[in-house]
Amino acid sequence: IKSSYKIQETSKNSKGQVQSYRSIITVKLIINNNKETILNKNFLKDFSYANKDNKFELVQYQNDIKNNLINKIIEDIVLFINLQ
């Protein structure tokens, strides 16, 4: 399993201040038997949201989003494996 998480700035106002973000999680799942690849699938989840004035609240919100995206990807992986 290889995974990545990133937060992108998706828009700024005329003063150059960030207006919105997108959190993106990608997971590459590869299952091998000996040296032969049995399953290979990429999973991606993202979520866009507005900036918050309070940076502490923004970080908490981003952590909640990250956890929700992780849980959705876990559900997708379990479903994918069960259907194989």
PDB file of C-alpha atoms in Angstrom, residues 43 73-84:
ATOM      1  CA  PHE A  43      -8.276   4.814  -4.877  1.00  0.00           C
ATOM      2  CA  ILE A  73     -11.152   4.753   1.140  1.00  0.00           C
ATOM      3  CA  ILE A  74     -10.994   1.908   3.669  1.00  0.00           C
ATOM      4  CA  GLU A  75     -14.618   1.066   2.861  1.00  0.00           C
ATOM      5  CA  ASP A  76     -13.812   1.117  -0.871  1.00  0.00           C
ATOM      6  CA  ILE A  77     -10.778  -1.139  -0.385  1.00  0.00           C
ATOM      7  CA  VAL A  78     -12.733  -3.661   1.691  1.00  0.00           C
ATOM      8  CA  LEU A  79     -15.521  -3.712  -0.893  1.00  0.00           C
ATOM      9  CA  PHE A  80     -13.032  -4.088  -3.748  1.00  0.00           C
ATOM     10  CA  ILE A  81     -11.246  -7.007  -2.071  1.00  0.00           C
ATOM     11  CA  ASN A  82     -14.506  -8.743  -1.163  1.00  0.00           C
ATOM     12  CA  LEU A  83     -15.707  -8.562  -4.757  1.00  0.00           C
ATOM     13  CA  GLN A  84     -12.588 -10.271  -6.072  1.00  0.00           C
TER      14      GLN A  84
END
